[in-house]
PDB file of C-alpha atoms in Angstrom:
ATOM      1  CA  UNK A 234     -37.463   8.275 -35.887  1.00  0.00           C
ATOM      2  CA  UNK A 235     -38.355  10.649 -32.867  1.00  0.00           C
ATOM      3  CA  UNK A 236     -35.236  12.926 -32.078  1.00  0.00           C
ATOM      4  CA  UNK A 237     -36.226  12.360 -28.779  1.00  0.00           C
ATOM      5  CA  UNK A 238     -36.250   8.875 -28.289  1.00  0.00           C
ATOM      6  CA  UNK A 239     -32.854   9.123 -30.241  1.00  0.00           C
ATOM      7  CA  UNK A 240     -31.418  11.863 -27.763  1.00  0.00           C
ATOM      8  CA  UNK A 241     -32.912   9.177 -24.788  1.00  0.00           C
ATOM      9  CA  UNK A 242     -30.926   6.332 -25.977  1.00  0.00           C
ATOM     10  CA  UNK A 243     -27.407   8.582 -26.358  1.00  0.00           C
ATOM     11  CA  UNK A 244     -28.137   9.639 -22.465  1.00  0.00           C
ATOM     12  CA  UNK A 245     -29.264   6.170 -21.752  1.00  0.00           C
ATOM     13  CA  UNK A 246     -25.768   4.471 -23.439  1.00  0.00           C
ATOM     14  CA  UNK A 247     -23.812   7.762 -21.632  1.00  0.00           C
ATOM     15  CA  UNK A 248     -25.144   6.417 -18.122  1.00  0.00           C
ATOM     16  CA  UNK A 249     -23.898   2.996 -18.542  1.00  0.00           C
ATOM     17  CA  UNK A 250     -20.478   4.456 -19.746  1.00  0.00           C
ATOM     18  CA  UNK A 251     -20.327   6.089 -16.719  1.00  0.00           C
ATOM     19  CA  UNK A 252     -21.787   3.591 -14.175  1.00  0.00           C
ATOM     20  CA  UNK A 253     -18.894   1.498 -15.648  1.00  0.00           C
ATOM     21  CA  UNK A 254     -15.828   3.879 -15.309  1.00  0.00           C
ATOM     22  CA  UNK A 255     -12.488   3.234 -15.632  1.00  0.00           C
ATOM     23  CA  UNK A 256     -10.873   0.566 -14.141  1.00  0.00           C
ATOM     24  CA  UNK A 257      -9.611   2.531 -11.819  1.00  0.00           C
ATOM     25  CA  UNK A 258     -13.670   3.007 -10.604  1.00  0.00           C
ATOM     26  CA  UNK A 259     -14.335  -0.086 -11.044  1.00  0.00           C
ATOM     27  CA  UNK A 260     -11.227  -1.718  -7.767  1.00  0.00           C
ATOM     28  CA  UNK A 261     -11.992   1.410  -5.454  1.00  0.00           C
ATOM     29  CA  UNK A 262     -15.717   0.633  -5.357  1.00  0.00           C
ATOM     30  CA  UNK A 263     -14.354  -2.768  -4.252  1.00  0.00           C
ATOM     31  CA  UNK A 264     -12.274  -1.722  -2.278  1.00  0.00           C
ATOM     32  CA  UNK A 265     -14.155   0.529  -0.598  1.00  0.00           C
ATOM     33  CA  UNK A 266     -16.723  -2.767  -0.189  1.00  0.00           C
ATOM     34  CA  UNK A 267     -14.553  -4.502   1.087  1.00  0.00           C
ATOM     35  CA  UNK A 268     -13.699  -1.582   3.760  1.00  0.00           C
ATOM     36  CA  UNK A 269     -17.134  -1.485   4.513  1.00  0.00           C
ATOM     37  CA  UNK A 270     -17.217  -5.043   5.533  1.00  0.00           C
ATOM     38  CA  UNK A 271     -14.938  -4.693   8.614  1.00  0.00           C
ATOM     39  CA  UNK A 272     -15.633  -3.227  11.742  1.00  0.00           C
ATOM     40  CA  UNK A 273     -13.836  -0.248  12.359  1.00  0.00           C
ATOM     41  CA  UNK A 274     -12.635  -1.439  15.274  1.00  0.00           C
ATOM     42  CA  UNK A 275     -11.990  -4.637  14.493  1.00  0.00           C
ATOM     43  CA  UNK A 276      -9.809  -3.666  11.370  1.00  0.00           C
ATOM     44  CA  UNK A 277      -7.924  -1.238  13.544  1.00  0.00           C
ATOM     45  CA  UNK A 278      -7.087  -4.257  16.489  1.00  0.00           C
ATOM     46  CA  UNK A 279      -6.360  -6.931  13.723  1.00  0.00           C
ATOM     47  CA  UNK A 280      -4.349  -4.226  11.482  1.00  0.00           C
ATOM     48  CA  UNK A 281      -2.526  -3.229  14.706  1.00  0.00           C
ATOM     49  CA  UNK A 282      -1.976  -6.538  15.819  1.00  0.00           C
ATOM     50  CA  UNK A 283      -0.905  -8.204  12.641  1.00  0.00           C
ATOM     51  CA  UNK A 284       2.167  -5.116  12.047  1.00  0.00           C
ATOM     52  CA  UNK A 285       3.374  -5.040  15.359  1.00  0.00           C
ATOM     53  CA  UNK A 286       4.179  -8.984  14.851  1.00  0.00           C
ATOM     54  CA  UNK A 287       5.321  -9.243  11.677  1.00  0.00           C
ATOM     55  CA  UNK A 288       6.987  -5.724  11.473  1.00  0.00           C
ATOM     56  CA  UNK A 289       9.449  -7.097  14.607  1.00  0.00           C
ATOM     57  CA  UNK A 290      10.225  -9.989  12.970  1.00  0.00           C
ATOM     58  CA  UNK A 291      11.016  -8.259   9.759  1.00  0.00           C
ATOM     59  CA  UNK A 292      12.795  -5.530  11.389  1.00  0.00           C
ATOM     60  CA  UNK A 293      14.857  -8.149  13.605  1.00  0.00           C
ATOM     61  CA  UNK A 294      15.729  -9.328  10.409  1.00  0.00           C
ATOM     62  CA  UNK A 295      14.528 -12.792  10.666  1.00  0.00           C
ATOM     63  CA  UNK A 296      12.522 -12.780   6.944  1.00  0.00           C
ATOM     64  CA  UNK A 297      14.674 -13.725   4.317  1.00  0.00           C
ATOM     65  CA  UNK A 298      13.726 -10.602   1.449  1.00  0.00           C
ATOM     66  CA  UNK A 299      15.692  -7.706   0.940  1.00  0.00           C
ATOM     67  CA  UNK A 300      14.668  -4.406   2.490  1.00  0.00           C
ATOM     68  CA  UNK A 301      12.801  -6.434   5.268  1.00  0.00           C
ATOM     69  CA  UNK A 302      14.476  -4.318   8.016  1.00  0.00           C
ATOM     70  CA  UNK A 303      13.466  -1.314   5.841  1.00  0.00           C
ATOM     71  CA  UNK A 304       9.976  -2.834   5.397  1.00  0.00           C
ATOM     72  CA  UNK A 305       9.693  -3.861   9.450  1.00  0.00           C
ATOM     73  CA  UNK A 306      10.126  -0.353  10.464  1.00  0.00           C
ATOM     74  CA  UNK A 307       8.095   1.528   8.418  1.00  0.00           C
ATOM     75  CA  UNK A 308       5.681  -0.752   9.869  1.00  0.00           C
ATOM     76  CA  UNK A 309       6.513  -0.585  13.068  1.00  0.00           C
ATOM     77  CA  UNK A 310       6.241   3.050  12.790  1.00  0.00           C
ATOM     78  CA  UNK A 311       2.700   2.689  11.449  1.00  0.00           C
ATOM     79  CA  UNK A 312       1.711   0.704  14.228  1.00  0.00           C
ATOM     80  CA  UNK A 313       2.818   2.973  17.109  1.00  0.00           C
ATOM     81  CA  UNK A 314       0.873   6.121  15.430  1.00  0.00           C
ATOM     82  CA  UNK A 315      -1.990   3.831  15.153  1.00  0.00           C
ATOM     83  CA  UNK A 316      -1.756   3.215  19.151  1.00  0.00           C
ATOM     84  CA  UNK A 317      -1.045   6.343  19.438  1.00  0.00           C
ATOM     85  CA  UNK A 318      -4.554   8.351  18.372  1.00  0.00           C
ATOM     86  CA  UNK A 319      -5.394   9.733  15.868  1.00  0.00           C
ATOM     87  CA  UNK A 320      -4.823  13.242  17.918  1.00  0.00           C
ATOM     88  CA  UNK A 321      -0.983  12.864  17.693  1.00  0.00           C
ATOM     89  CA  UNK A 322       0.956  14.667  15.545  1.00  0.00           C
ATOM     90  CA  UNK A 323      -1.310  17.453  14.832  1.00  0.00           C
ATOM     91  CA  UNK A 324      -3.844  15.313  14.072  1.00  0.00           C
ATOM     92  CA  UNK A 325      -2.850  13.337  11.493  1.00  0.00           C
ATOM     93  CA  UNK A 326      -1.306  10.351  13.554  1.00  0.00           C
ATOM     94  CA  UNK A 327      -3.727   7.971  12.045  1.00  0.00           C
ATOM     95  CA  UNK A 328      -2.957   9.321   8.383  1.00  0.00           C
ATOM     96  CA  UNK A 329       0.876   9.292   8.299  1.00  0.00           C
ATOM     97  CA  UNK A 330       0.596   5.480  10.298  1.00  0.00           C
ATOM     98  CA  UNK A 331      -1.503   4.455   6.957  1.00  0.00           C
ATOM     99  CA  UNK A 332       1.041   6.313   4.631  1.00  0.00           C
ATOM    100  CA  UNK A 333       3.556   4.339   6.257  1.00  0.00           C
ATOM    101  CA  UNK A 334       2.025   0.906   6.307  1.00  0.00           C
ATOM    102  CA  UNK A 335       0.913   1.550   2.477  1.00  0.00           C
ATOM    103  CA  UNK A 336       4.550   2.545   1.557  1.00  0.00           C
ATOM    104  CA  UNK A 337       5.577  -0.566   3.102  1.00  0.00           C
ATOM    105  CA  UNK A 338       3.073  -2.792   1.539  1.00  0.00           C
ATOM    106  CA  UNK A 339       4.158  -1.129  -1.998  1.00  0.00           C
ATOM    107  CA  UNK A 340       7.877  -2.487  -1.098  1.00  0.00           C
ATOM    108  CA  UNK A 341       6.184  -6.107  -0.206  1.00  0.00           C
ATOM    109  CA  UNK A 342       4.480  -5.900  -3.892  1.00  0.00           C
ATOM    110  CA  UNK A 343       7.603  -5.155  -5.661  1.00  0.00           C
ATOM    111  CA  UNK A 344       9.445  -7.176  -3.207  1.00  0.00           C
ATOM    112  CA  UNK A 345       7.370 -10.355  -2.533  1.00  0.00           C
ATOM    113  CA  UNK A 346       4.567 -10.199  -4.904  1.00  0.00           C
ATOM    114  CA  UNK A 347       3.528 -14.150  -3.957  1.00  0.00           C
ATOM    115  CA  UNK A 348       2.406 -13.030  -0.918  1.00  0.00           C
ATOM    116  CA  UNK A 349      -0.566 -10.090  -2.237  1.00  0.00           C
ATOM    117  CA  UNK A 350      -3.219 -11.826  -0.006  1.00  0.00           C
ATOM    118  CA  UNK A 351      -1.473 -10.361   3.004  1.00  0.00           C
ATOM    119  CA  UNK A 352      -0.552  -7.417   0.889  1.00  0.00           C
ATOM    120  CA  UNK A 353      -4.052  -6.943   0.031  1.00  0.00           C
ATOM    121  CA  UNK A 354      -5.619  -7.325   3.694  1.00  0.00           C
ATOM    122  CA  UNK A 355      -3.355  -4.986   4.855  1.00  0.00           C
ATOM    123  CA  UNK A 356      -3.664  -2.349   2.403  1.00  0.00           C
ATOM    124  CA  UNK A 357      -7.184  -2.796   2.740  1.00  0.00           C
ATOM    125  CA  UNK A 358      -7.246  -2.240   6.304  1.00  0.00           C
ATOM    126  CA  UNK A 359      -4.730   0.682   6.120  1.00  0.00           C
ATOM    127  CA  UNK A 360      -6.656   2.516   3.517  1.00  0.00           C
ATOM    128  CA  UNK A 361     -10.082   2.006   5.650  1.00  0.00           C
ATOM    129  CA  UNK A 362      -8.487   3.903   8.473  1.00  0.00           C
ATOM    130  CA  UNK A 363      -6.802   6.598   5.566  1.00  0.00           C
ATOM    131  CA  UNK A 364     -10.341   6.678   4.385  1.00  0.00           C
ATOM    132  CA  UNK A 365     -12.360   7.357   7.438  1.00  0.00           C
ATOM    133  CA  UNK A 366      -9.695   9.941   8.906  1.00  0.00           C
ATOM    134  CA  UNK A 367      -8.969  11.578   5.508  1.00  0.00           C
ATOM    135  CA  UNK A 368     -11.974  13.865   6.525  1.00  0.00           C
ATOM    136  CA  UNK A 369     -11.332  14.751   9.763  1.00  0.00           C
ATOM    137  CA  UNK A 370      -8.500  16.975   9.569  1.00  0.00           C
ATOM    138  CA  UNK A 371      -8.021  20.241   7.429  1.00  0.00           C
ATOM    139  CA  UNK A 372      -5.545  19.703   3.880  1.00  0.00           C
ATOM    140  CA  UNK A 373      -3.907  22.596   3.133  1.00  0.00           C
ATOM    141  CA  UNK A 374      -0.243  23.279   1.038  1.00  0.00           C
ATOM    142  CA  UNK A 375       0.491  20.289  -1.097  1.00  0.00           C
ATOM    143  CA  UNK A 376      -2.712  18.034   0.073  1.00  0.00           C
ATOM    144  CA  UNK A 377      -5.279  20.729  -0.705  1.00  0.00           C
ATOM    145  CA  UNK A 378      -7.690  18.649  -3.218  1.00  0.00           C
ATOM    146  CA  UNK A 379      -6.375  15.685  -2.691  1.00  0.00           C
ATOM    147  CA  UNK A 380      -8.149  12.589  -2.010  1.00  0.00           C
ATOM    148  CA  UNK A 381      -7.914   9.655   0.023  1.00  0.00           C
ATOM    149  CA  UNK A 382      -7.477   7.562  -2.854  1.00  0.00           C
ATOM    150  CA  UNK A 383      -4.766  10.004  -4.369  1.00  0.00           C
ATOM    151  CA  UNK A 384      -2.724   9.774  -1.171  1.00  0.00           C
ATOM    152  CA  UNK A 385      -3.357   5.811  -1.464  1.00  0.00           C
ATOM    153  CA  UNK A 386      -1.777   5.191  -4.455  1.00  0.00           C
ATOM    154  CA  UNK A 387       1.079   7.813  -4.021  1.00  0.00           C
ATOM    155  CA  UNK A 388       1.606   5.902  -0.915  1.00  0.00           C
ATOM    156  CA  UNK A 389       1.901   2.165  -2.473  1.00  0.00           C
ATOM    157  CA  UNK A 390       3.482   3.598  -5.839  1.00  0.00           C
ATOM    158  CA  UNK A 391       6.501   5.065  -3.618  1.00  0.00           C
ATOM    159  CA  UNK A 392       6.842   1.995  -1.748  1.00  0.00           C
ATOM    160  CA  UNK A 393       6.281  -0.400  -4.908  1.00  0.00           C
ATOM    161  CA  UNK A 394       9.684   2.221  -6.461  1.00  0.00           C
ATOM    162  CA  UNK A 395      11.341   1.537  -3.252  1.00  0.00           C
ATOM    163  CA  UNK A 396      11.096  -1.899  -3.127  1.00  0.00           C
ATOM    164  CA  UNK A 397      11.908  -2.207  -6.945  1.00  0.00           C
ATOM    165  CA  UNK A 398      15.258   0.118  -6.497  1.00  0.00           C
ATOM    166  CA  UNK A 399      15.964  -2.658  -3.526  1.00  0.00           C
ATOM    167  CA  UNK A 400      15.461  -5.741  -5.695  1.00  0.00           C
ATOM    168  CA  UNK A 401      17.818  -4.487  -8.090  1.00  0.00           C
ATOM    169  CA  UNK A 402      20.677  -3.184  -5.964  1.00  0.00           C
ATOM    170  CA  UNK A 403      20.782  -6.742  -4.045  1.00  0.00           C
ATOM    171  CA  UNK A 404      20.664  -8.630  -7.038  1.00  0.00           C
ATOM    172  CA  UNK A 405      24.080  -6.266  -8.250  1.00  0.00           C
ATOM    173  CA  UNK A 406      25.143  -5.124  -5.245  1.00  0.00           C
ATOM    174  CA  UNK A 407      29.036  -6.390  -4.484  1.00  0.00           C
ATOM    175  CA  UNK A 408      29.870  -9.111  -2.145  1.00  0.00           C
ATOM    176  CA  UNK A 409      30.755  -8.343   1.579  1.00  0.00           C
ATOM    177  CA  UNK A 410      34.216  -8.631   0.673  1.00  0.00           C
ATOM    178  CA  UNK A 411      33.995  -5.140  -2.047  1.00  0.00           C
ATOM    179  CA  UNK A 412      34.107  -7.436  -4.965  1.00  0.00           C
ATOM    180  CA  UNK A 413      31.915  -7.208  -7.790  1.00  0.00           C
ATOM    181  CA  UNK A 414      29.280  -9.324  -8.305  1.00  0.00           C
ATOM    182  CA  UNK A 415      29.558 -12.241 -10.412  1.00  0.00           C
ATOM    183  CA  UNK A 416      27.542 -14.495 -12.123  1.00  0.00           C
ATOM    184  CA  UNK A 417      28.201 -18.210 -11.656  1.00  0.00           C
ATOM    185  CA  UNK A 418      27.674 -20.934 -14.543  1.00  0.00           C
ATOM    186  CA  UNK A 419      23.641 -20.662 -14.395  1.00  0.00           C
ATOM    187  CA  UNK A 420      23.945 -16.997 -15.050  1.00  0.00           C
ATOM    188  CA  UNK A 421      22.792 -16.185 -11.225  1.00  0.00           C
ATOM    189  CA  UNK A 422      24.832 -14.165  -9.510  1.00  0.00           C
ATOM    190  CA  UNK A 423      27.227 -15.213  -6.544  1.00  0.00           C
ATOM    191  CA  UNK A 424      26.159 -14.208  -2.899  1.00  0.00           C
ATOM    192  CA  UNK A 425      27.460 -14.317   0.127  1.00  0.00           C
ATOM    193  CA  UNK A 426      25.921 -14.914   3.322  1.00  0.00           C
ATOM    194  CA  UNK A 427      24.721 -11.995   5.130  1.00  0.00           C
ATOM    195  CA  UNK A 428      24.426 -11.439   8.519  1.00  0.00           C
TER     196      UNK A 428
END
């Protein structure tokens, strides 16, 4: 056997290993095709658009979930930094309206995981605009080496918490009346109606 030809096949196996990655590789280089699918500007109008709407109605209170009011206003928020520039707040207008949007999306998965098509658009659309801004302004303190795609999943991991800590205090969480919670003959819990 040629040590060479030996030495090629451990760099050649070593390649593959790494064209592979982890899995965590393996969904951002779809996501980021997927990004790289939309028009800029046509992601920002329809991500706009599509918060703005839905955000009211959630924050209005008119979705039956808990923590929709929560969940309307964070994006609500998002979508008024979004029309807002990317110049406001110091610059990073268009990066704390995709935190925002991304935490609120990470409540929605914990929330309302049925609906992850939705989810998924919109976190894809969010992150595009993270993405493409992420270089465009100067990281220091905390964010110094961080990536886009660290500041992703912080994002949706604190909103996916969030939304979890939400589930659980409404399923537990006393009637309007002060009383404890308490389970009715199925084993589900007696609610009241809320306002």
């Amino acid at each position: 056997p040629n040590p060479s030809a030996a030495q090629t096949g451990v760099a050649e196996r070593a390649d593959r290993t790494e064209a592979k990655g982890t899995m965590t590789d393996v969904v951002m280089n779809y996501l980021v095709k997927a990004q790289d699918l939309i028009p800029a500007e046509y992601g920002n109008y329809a991500l706009v658009s599509a918060i703005t709407v839905v955000g009211l109605a959630k924050a209005a209170g008119t979705m039956a979930h808990p923590g929709s009011k929560m969940v309307g206003k964070l994006e609500l928020v998002g979508a008024i930094l979004l029309l807002m520039g990317p110049a406001s707040l110091g610059g990073f207008g268009h990066i704390f309206a995709s935190w925002s949007i991304l935490v609120a999306m990470g409540m929605m998965l914990a929330i309302k995981p049925r609906a992850i098509l939705t989810e998924a658009t919109l976190i894809t659309l969010s992150s595009k605009i993270l993405r493409s801004e992420w270089g465009n302004v100067t990281h220091d303190g905390m964010m110094q080496g961080m990536s886009w795609e660290t500041a992703m999943g912080a994002s949706i991991m604190t909103g996916f918490v969030i939304g979890t800590l939400t589930m659980l205090s409404d399923r537990f969480a006393p009637n309007k009346a002060g009383a404890k919670a308490t389970p009715n003959k199925a084993g589900n819990v007696k609610r009241t109606k809320r306002a």
